PDB file of C-alpha atoms in Angstrom:
ATOM      1  CA  MET A   1      83.969 192.461  55.574  1.00 45.00           C
ATOM      2  CA  HIS A   2      84.720 190.220  58.497  1.00 47.00           C
ATOM      3  CA  PRO A   3      82.436 187.272  59.350  1.00 43.00           C
ATOM      4  CA  PRO A   4      80.237 187.798  62.402  1.00 47.00           C
ATOM      5  CA  VAL A   5      81.688 186.772  65.724  1.00 43.00           C
ATOM      6  CA  VAL A   6      79.801 183.834  67.202  1.00 43.00           C
ATOM      7  CA  GLU A   7      79.752 183.955  70.975  1.00 55.00           C
ATOM      8  CA  GLY A   8      79.512 180.945  73.250  1.00 54.00           C
ATOM      9  CA  PRO A   9      80.839 177.393  72.956  1.00 56.00           C
ATOM     10  CA  PRO A  10      80.692 175.448  69.695  1.00 61.00           C
ATOM     11  CA  PRO A  11      77.491 173.452  69.207  1.00 63.00           C
ATOM     12  CA  VAL A  12      77.231 169.787  70.192  1.00 63.00           C
ATOM     13  CA  GLY A  13      79.199 167.621  67.804  1.00 55.00           C
ATOM     14  CA  GLU A  14      81.670 170.332  66.781  1.00 62.00           C
ATOM     15  CA  ARG A  15      83.751 170.527  69.941  1.00 60.00           C
ATOM     16  CA  GLU A  16      87.159 168.955  70.197  1.00 64.00           C
ATOM     17  CA  GLY A  17      86.874 165.634  71.998  1.00 71.00           C
ATOM     18  CA  ASP A  18      83.141 165.141  71.374  1.00 87.00           C
ATOM     19  CA  SER A  19      82.178 161.481  71.408  1.00 94.00           C
ATOM     20  CA  LEU A  20      80.844 159.660  68.355  1.00 97.00           C
ATOM     21  CA  ALA A  21      77.328 159.855  69.811  1.00 97.00           C
ATOM     22  CA  LEU A  22      77.565 163.642  70.091  1.00 97.00           C
ATOM     23  CA  VAL A  23      79.062 164.101  66.615  1.00 97.00           C
ATOM     24  CA  VAL A  24      76.239 161.992  65.172  1.00 98.00           C
ATOM     25  CA  HIS A  25      73.677 164.017  67.122  1.00 98.00           C
ATOM     26  CA  GLY A  26      75.155 167.325  65.982  1.00 97.00           C
ATOM     27  CA  ARG A  27      75.208 166.413  62.302  1.00 97.00           C
ATOM     28  CA  LEU A  28      71.718 164.948  62.249  1.00 98.00           C
ATOM     29  CA  CYS A  29      70.335 167.888  64.208  1.00 98.00           C
ATOM     30  CA  THR A  30      71.629 170.149  61.454  1.00 97.00           C
ATOM     31  CA  VAL A  31      69.873 168.026  58.825  1.00 97.00           C
ATOM     32  CA  PHE A  32      66.563 167.626  60.646  1.00 98.00           C
ATOM     33  CA  LYS A  33      66.497 171.064  62.311  1.00 98.00           C
ATOM     34  CA  CYS A  34      66.440 170.455  66.046  1.00 98.00           C
ATOM     35  CA  PRO A  35      64.556 170.975  68.239  1.00 98.00           C
ATOM     36  CA  ILE A  36      61.949 168.596  66.843  1.00 98.00           C
ATOM     37  CA  ALA A  37      58.329 169.401  67.667  1.00 97.00           C
ATOM     38  CA  TYR A  38      56.603 166.756  69.777  1.00 97.00           C
ATOM     39  CA  PHE A  39      54.155 164.738  67.694  1.00 92.00           C
ATOM     40  CA  SER A  40      51.795 163.983  70.586  1.00 91.00           C
ATOM     41  CA  ASP A  41      50.420 165.536  73.754  1.00 93.00           C
ATOM     42  CA  ARG A  42      48.362 162.588  74.987  1.00 96.00           C
ATOM     43  CA  ASP A  43      48.155 161.864  78.685  1.00 97.00           C
ATOM     44  CA  PRO A  44      50.494 159.002  79.713  1.00 98.00           C
ATOM     45  CA  LEU A  45      47.769 156.349  80.017  1.00 98.00           C
ATOM     46  CA  SER A  46      46.525 157.125  76.527  1.00 98.00           C
ATOM     47  CA  GLU A  47      50.104 157.021  75.250  1.00 97.00           C
ATOM     48  CA  LEU A  48      50.560 153.599  76.837  1.00 98.00           C
ATOM     49  CA  VAL A  49      47.451 152.185  75.149  1.00 98.00           C
ATOM     50  CA  SER A  50      48.548 153.765  71.867  1.00 97.00           C
ATOM     51  CA  ALA A  51      51.960 152.086  72.216  1.00 96.00           C
ATOM     52  CA  ILE A  52      50.315 148.689  72.677  1.00 96.00           C
ATOM     53  CA  LEU A  53      48.158 149.209  69.603  1.00 97.00           C
ATOM     54  CA  SER A  54      51.171 150.274  67.524  1.00 94.00           C
ATOM     55  CA  HIS A  55      53.168 147.094  68.119  1.00 91.00           C
ATOM     56  CA  ARG A  56      53.909 145.514  64.726  1.00 90.00           C
ATOM     57  CA  THR A  57      51.335 147.852  63.174  1.00 92.00           C
ATOM     58  CA  ARG A  58      51.731 150.805  60.828  1.00 91.00           C
ATOM     59  CA  ASN A  59      51.231 154.201  62.421  1.00 89.00           C
ATOM     60  CA  ALA A  60      48.197 155.053  60.296  1.00 93.00           C
ATOM     61  CA  ALA A  61      46.392 151.844  61.257  1.00 95.00           C
ATOM     62  CA  SER A  62      47.206 152.088  64.965  1.00 95.00           C
ATOM     63  CA  GLY A  63      46.172 155.746  64.997  1.00 95.00           C
ATOM     64  CA  GLN A  64      42.825 154.905  63.452  1.00 96.00           C
ATOM     65  CA  ALA A  65      42.326 152.065  65.930  1.00 97.00           C
ATOM     66  CA  PHE A  66      43.060 154.381  68.861  1.00 97.00           C
ATOM     67  CA  LYS A  67      40.491 156.889  67.602  1.00 97.00           C
ATOM     68  CA  ALA A  68      37.917 154.120  67.072  1.00 97.00           C
ATOM     69  CA  LEU A  69      38.509 152.801  70.590  1.00 97.00           C
ATOM     70  CA  ARG A  70      38.045 156.247  72.163  1.00 96.00           C
ATOM     71  CA  HIS A  71      34.948 156.889  70.058  1.00 97.00           C
ATOM     72  CA  ARG A  72      33.390 153.607  71.164  1.00 97.00           C
ATOM     73  CA  PHE A  73      34.494 154.013  74.805  1.00 97.00           C
ATOM     74  CA  PRO A  74      34.965 157.666  75.849  1.00 95.00           C
ATOM     75  CA  THR A  75      36.679 156.749  79.137  1.00 96.00           C
ATOM     76  CA  TRP A  76      39.296 154.178  80.086  1.00 97.00           C
ATOM     77  CA  GLU A  77      36.944 152.946  82.807  1.00 97.00           C
ATOM     78  CA  GLU A  78      34.504 151.942  80.080  1.00 97.00           C
ATOM     79  CA  VAL A  79      37.256 150.115  78.184  1.00 98.00           C
ATOM     80  CA  MET A  80      38.257 148.255  81.335  1.00 97.00           C
ATOM     81  CA  GLU A  81      34.671 147.170  81.954  1.00 96.00           C
ATOM     82  CA  ALA A  82      33.926 146.242  78.328  1.00 97.00           C
ATOM     83  CA  GLY A  83      33.997 142.739  76.913  1.00 96.00           C
ATOM     84  CA  THR A  84      37.144 141.767  75.034  1.00 96.00           C
ATOM     85  CA  ASP A  85      35.050 141.110  71.931  1.00 97.00           C
ATOM     86  CA  GLU A  86      33.845 144.724  71.995  1.00 97.00           C
ATOM     87  CA  ILE A  87      37.370 146.048  72.403  1.00 98.00           C
ATOM     88  CA  GLN A  88      38.627 143.743  69.675  1.00 97.00           C
ATOM     89  CA  ALA A  89      35.951 144.990  67.278  1.00 97.00           C
ATOM     90  CA  ALA A  90      37.001 148.608  67.914  1.00 97.00           C
ATOM     91  CA  ILE A  91      40.704 147.954  67.267  1.00 97.00           C
ATOM     92  CA  GLN A  92      40.219 145.518  64.388  1.00 95.00           C
ATOM     93  CA  GLY A  93      42.609 147.404  62.114  1.00 92.00           C
ATOM     94  CA  VAL A  94      45.751 146.585  64.142  1.00 96.00           C
ATOM     95  CA  THR A  95      47.888 143.483  64.035  1.00 96.00           C
ATOM     96  CA  TRP A  96      46.745 140.782  66.490  1.00 96.00           C
ATOM     97  CA  PRO A  97      43.614 142.544  67.821  1.00 97.00           C
ATOM     98  CA  GLU A  98      42.548 139.293  69.496  1.00 97.00           C
ATOM     99  CA  MET A  99      45.682 139.481  71.673  1.00 97.00           C
ATOM    100  CA  LYS A 100      45.772 143.231  72.243  1.00 97.00           C
ATOM    101  CA  ALA A 101      42.145 143.534  73.376  1.00 97.00           C
ATOM    102  CA  PRO A 102      42.461 141.363  76.512  1.00 97.00           C
ATOM    103  CA  ARG A 103      45.916 142.768  77.177  1.00 97.00           C
ATOM    104  CA  ILE A 104      44.614 146.336  77.235  1.00 97.00           C
ATOM    105  CA  ARG A 105      41.768 145.450  79.569  1.00 97.00           C
ATOM    106  CA  THR A 106      44.047 143.508  81.923  1.00 96.00           C
ATOM    107  CA  LEU A 107      46.591 146.316  81.936  1.00 97.00           C
ATOM    108  CA  LEU A 108      43.969 148.935  82.791  1.00 98.00           C
ATOM    109  CA  SER A 109      42.726 146.804  85.684  1.00 97.00           C
ATOM    110  CA  GLY A 110      46.277 146.344  86.934  1.00 97.00           C
ATOM    111  CA  ILE A 111      47.049 150.058  86.785  1.00 97.00           C
ATOM    112  CA  LYS A 112      43.903 150.912  88.703  1.00 97.00           C
ATOM    113  CA  ALA A 113      44.712 148.339  91.374  1.00 96.00           C
ATOM    114  CA  ARG A 114      48.324 149.456  91.797  1.00 95.00           C
ATOM    115  CA  SER A 115      47.550 153.177  91.814  1.00 91.00           C
ATOM    116  CA  GLY A 116      45.007 153.103  94.625  1.00 89.00           C
ATOM    117  CA  GLY A 117      41.889 152.970  92.481  1.00 92.00           C
ATOM    118  CA  ASN A 118      42.838 155.867  90.216  1.00 91.00           C
ATOM    119  CA  LEU A 119      42.902 154.901  86.548  1.00 96.00           C
ATOM    120  CA  SER A 120      45.625 157.357  85.550  1.00 97.00           C
ATOM    121  CA  LEU A 121      49.386 157.510  85.111  1.00 98.00           C
ATOM    122  CA  ASP A 122      49.706 161.242  85.748  1.00 97.00           C
ATOM    123  CA  PHE A 123      51.270 160.510  89.140  1.00 97.00           C
ATOM    124  CA  LEU A 124      54.436 159.288  87.383  1.00 98.00           C
ATOM    125  CA  ALA A 125      55.395 162.952  86.984  1.00 97.00           C
ATOM    126  CA  ASP A 126      56.217 162.980  90.706  1.00 97.00           C
ATOM    127  CA  HIS A 127      58.846 160.237  90.347  1.00 98.00           C
ATOM    128  CA  PRO A 128      62.344 160.184  88.849  1.00 98.00           C
ATOM    129  CA  PRO A 129      62.347 158.808  85.285  1.00 97.00           C
ATOM    130  CA  GLU A 130      64.068 155.527  86.169  1.00 97.00           C
ATOM    131  CA  GLU A 131      61.639 154.883  88.997  1.00 98.00           C
ATOM    132  CA  ALA A 132      58.682 155.674  86.753  1.00 98.00           C
ATOM    133  CA  ARG A 133      60.000 153.286  84.110  1.00 98.00           C
ATOM    134  CA  ARG A 134      60.460 150.491  86.644  1.00 98.00           C
ATOM    135  CA  TRP A 135      56.864 150.994  87.757  1.00 98.00           C
ATOM    136  CA  LEU A 136      55.631 150.574  84.194  1.00 98.00           C
ATOM    137  CA  GLU A 137      57.945 147.681  83.351  1.00 98.00           C
ATOM    138  CA  ALA A 138      56.609 145.695  86.310  1.00 97.00           C
ATOM    139  CA  PHE A 139      53.603 144.903  84.103  1.00 96.00           C
ATOM    140  CA  PRO A 140      54.006 141.882  81.800  1.00 93.00           C
ATOM    141  CA  GLY A 141      54.725 142.892  78.228  1.00 91.00           C
ATOM    142  CA  ILE A 142      55.955 146.409  78.965  1.00 96.00           C
ATOM    143  CA  GLY A 143      59.651 146.733  78.202  1.00 96.00           C
ATOM    144  CA  PRO A 144      62.174 149.566  77.865  1.00 97.00           C
ATOM    145  CA  LYS A 145      60.841 150.835  74.539  1.00 96.00           C
ATOM    146  CA  THR A 146      57.258 151.214  75.766  1.00 97.00           C
ATOM    147  CA  SER A 147      58.155 152.696  79.142  1.00 98.00           C
ATOM    148  CA  ALA A 148      60.506 155.233  77.531  1.00 98.00           C
ATOM    149  CA  ALA A 149      57.883 156.137  74.932  1.00 97.00           C
ATOM    150  CA  VAL A 150      55.243 156.778  77.600  1.00 98.00           C
ATOM    151  CA  LEU A 151      57.550 159.100  79.544  1.00 98.00           C
ATOM    152  CA  SER A 152      58.964 160.909  76.513  1.00 98.00           C
ATOM    153  CA  PHE A 153      56.075 161.144  74.058  1.00 98.00           C
ATOM    154  CA  SER A 154      53.207 161.819  76.464  1.00 98.00           C
ATOM    155  CA  SER A 155      52.305 165.048  78.217  1.00 98.00           C
ATOM    156  CA  LEU A 156      54.708 164.009  80.995  1.00 98.00           C
ATOM    157  CA  ARG A 157      57.661 165.131  78.815  1.00 98.00           C
ATOM    158  CA  MET A 158      60.126 163.282  81.045  1.00 98.00           C
ATOM    159  CA  ARG A 159      63.746 162.387  80.331  1.00 98.00           C
ATOM    160  CA  ALA A 160      63.774 159.060  78.506  1.00 98.00           C
ATOM    161  CA  LEU A 161      65.297 157.716  75.297  1.00 98.00           C
ATOM    162  CA  PRO A 162      63.035 155.412  73.287  1.00 97.00           C
ATOM    163  CA  VAL A 163      64.836 153.213  70.749  1.00 98.00           C
ATOM    164  CA  ASP A 164      62.797 151.853  67.854  1.00 96.00           C
ATOM    165  CA  SER A 165      63.980 149.512  65.098  1.00 95.00           C
ATOM    166  CA  HIS A 166      65.220 152.352  62.846  1.00 97.00           C
ATOM    167  CA  HIS A 167      67.130 154.008  65.695  1.00 98.00           C
ATOM    168  CA  HIS A 168      68.593 150.637  66.661  1.00 98.00           C
ATOM    169  CA  ARG A 169      69.705 149.841  63.091  1.00 98.00           C
ATOM    170  CA  VAL A 170      71.491 153.184  62.660  1.00 98.00           C
ATOM    171  CA  ALA A 171      73.209 152.880  66.051  1.00 98.00           C
ATOM    172  CA  ARG A 172      74.418 149.374  65.254  1.00 97.00           C
ATOM    173  CA  ARG A 173      75.762 150.320  61.810  1.00 97.00           C
ATOM    174  CA  LEU A 174      77.622 153.294  63.283  1.00 97.00           C
ATOM    175  CA  GLY A 175      79.136 151.158  66.039  1.00 97.00           C
ATOM    176  CA  LEU A 176      77.348 153.011  68.842  1.00 98.00           C
ATOM    177  CA  ILE A 177      76.206 149.582  70.009  1.00 98.00           C
ATOM    178  CA  GLY A 178      77.700 146.167  69.339  1.00 96.00           C
ATOM    179  CA  PRO A 179      76.278 143.837  66.673  1.00 95.00           C
ATOM    180  CA  ARG A 180      74.793 141.543  69.329  1.00 96.00           C
ATOM    181  CA  VAL A 181      73.134 144.231  71.464  1.00 98.00           C
ATOM    182  CA  GLY A 182      69.390 143.740  71.172  1.00 97.00           C
ATOM    183  CA  LEU A 183      66.702 146.404  71.068  1.00 96.00           C
ATOM    184  CA  GLY A 184      65.905 146.196  74.789  1.00 96.00           C
ATOM    185  CA  PRO A 185      69.473 146.408  76.140  1.00 97.00           C
ATOM    186  CA  ALA A 186      70.304 149.145  73.604  1.00 98.00           C
ATOM    187  CA  HIS A 187      68.205 151.633  75.583  1.00 98.00           C
ATOM    188  CA  ALA A 188      70.587 151.740  78.542  1.00 97.00           C
ATOM    189  CA  VAL A 189      73.726 151.627  76.373  1.00 98.00           C
ATOM    190  CA  LEU A 190      72.679 154.520  74.138  1.00 98.00           C
ATOM    191  CA  LEU A 191      71.327 156.649  76.987  1.00 98.00           C
ATOM    192  CA  ALA A 192      74.643 156.291  78.855  1.00 97.00           C
ATOM    193  CA  GLN A 193      76.458 157.834  75.855  1.00 97.00           C
ATOM    194  CA  LEU A 194      74.494 161.090  76.112  1.00 98.00           C
ATOM    195  CA  PRO A 195      75.107 163.905  78.617  1.00 97.00           C
ATOM    196  CA  ALA A 196      73.417 163.472  81.987  1.00 96.00           C
ATOM    197  CA  ASP A 197      72.315 167.112  81.942  1.00 97.00           C
ATOM    198  CA  TRP A 198      70.415 166.830  78.677  1.00 98.00           C
ATOM    199  CA  THR A 199      66.769 167.800  78.871  1.00 98.00           C
ATOM    200  CA  ALA A 200      63.768 165.714  77.872  1.00 98.00           C
ATOM    201  CA  GLN A 201      63.703 167.697  74.608  1.00 98.00           C
ATOM    202  CA  ASP A 202      67.347 166.847  73.887  1.00 98.00           C
ATOM    203  CA  LEU A 203      66.716 163.122  74.354  1.00 98.00           C
ATOM    204  CA  TYR A 204      63.529 163.298  72.290  1.00 98.00           C
ATOM    205  CA  ASP A 205      65.498 165.017  69.510  1.00 98.00           C
ATOM    206  CA  ASN A 206      68.138 162.285  69.628  1.00 98.00           C
ATOM    207  CA  HIS A 207      65.549 159.562  69.206  1.00 98.00           C
ATOM    208  CA  GLU A 208      63.677 161.386  66.454  1.00 98.00           C
ATOM    209  CA  ILE A 209      66.686 162.277  64.314  1.00 98.00           C
ATOM    210  CA  LEU A 210      68.174 158.783  64.470  1.00 98.00           C
ATOM    211  CA  MET A 211      64.771 157.293  63.664  1.00 98.00           C
ATOM    212  CA  MET A 212      64.204 159.669  60.739  1.00 98.00           C
ATOM    213  CA  HIS A 213      67.716 159.011  59.432  1.00 98.00           C
ATOM    214  CA  GLY A 214      66.923 155.298  59.474  1.00 98.00           C
ATOM    215  CA  GLN A 215      63.629 155.848  57.680  1.00 97.00           C
ATOM    216  CA  GLN A 216      64.928 158.236  55.031  1.00 97.00           C
ATOM    217  CA  VAL A 217      68.575 157.293  54.443  1.00 97.00           C
ATOM    218  CA  CYS A 218      69.888 154.318  56.403  1.00 97.00           C
ATOM    219  CA  HIS A 219      67.280 151.876  55.113  1.00 96.00           C
ATOM    220  CA  HIS A 220      67.112 148.248  56.178  1.00 94.00           C
ATOM    221  CA  ARG A 221      67.864 147.270  52.582  1.00 93.00           C
ATOM    222  CA  ARG A 222      69.881 149.372  50.162  1.00 93.00           C
ATOM    223  CA  PRO A 223      70.989 152.138  52.566  1.00 95.00           C
ATOM    224  CA  ALA A 224      71.587 155.399  50.722  1.00 95.00           C
ATOM    225  CA  CYS A 225      75.193 155.773  51.820  1.00 95.00           C
ATOM    226  CA  GLY A 226      75.928 158.092  48.897  1.00 93.00           C
ATOM    227  CA  ARG A 227      73.825 160.843  50.479  1.00 94.00           C
ATOM    228  CA  CYS A 228      74.525 160.106  54.131  1.00 96.00           C
ATOM    229  CA  VAL A 229      76.050 162.878  56.249  1.00 97.00           C
ATOM    230  CA  LEU A 230      77.532 160.233  58.547  1.00 97.00           C
ATOM    231  CA  VAL A 231      79.220 158.123  55.870  1.00 96.00           C
ATOM    232  CA  ASP A 232      82.744 159.104  56.957  1.00 95.00           C
ATOM    233  CA  LEU A 233      81.971 157.909  60.495  1.00 96.00           C
ATOM    234  CA  CYS A 234      80.252 154.672  59.531  1.00 96.00           C
ATOM    235  CA  PRO A 235      82.241 151.432  59.406  1.00 94.00           C
ATOM    236  CA  SER A 236      79.244 149.686  57.878  1.00 92.00           C
ATOM    237  CA  ALA A 237      79.296 151.974  54.824  1.00 88.00           C
ATOM    238  CA  VAL A 238      82.250 150.109  53.364  1.00 59.00           C
ATOM    239  CA  GLY A 239      80.891 147.463  51.015  1.00 53.00           C
ATOM    240  CA  GLU A 240      77.265 148.552  51.448  1.00 45.00           C
ATOM    241  CA  VAL A 241      75.030 148.831  48.390  1.00 45.00           C
ATOM    242  CA  ARG A 242      74.955 152.571  47.777  1.00 45.00           C
ATOM    243  CA  GLU A 243      72.082 154.522  46.372  1.00 45.00           C
ATOM    244  CA  PRO A 244      73.120 157.396  44.093  1.00 43.00           C
TER     245      PRO A 244
END
């Protein structure tokens, strides 16, 4: 019996001449079963507030804080008009609530002022991704990671590549970015390595699989190189402490 004939081009990562970034993507997509389902469908303003709450905070704690904030203040207008002590009490479970409370209120006021009195970020859907990100990053404290997360993770579903600490660590160990490339600059470097015609889903998959690989295999300490599907591509694997 002959094997079935597979029509069409080889998948990403298995074509002759594919870049390291595409080979990595192809292998990890096989492991983590792309496409990856989106974990959120929040509107972009809610996603932005959630991103602020999550800074240096575990996902479970920031998620609970977001729910508590929305329960206490059903609309973002109410949050904007509330006292910082009230906001701080609602988000008490996150890291640095005393800093995040006034920041959230100030940010909401700024968004309303810059968007013609409309406290919403839905209008970003009408702009190219880079323009939308520049609009967001004009606010103090919003950098490439947050702006990309708002565009990618929210209901906007726009083309953007967030890079978190796990994603960044894996990319650095593989040599996709240099050892001195920080988290912020890594966004542009890593995005430039991926095809310009990739969809928002493709870029979301790339972020998710590199992040999950960092969480489950390429740990900060004691990376499990012995069970890594990228070990033959990874210059950092040589001399690493290997987990059986």
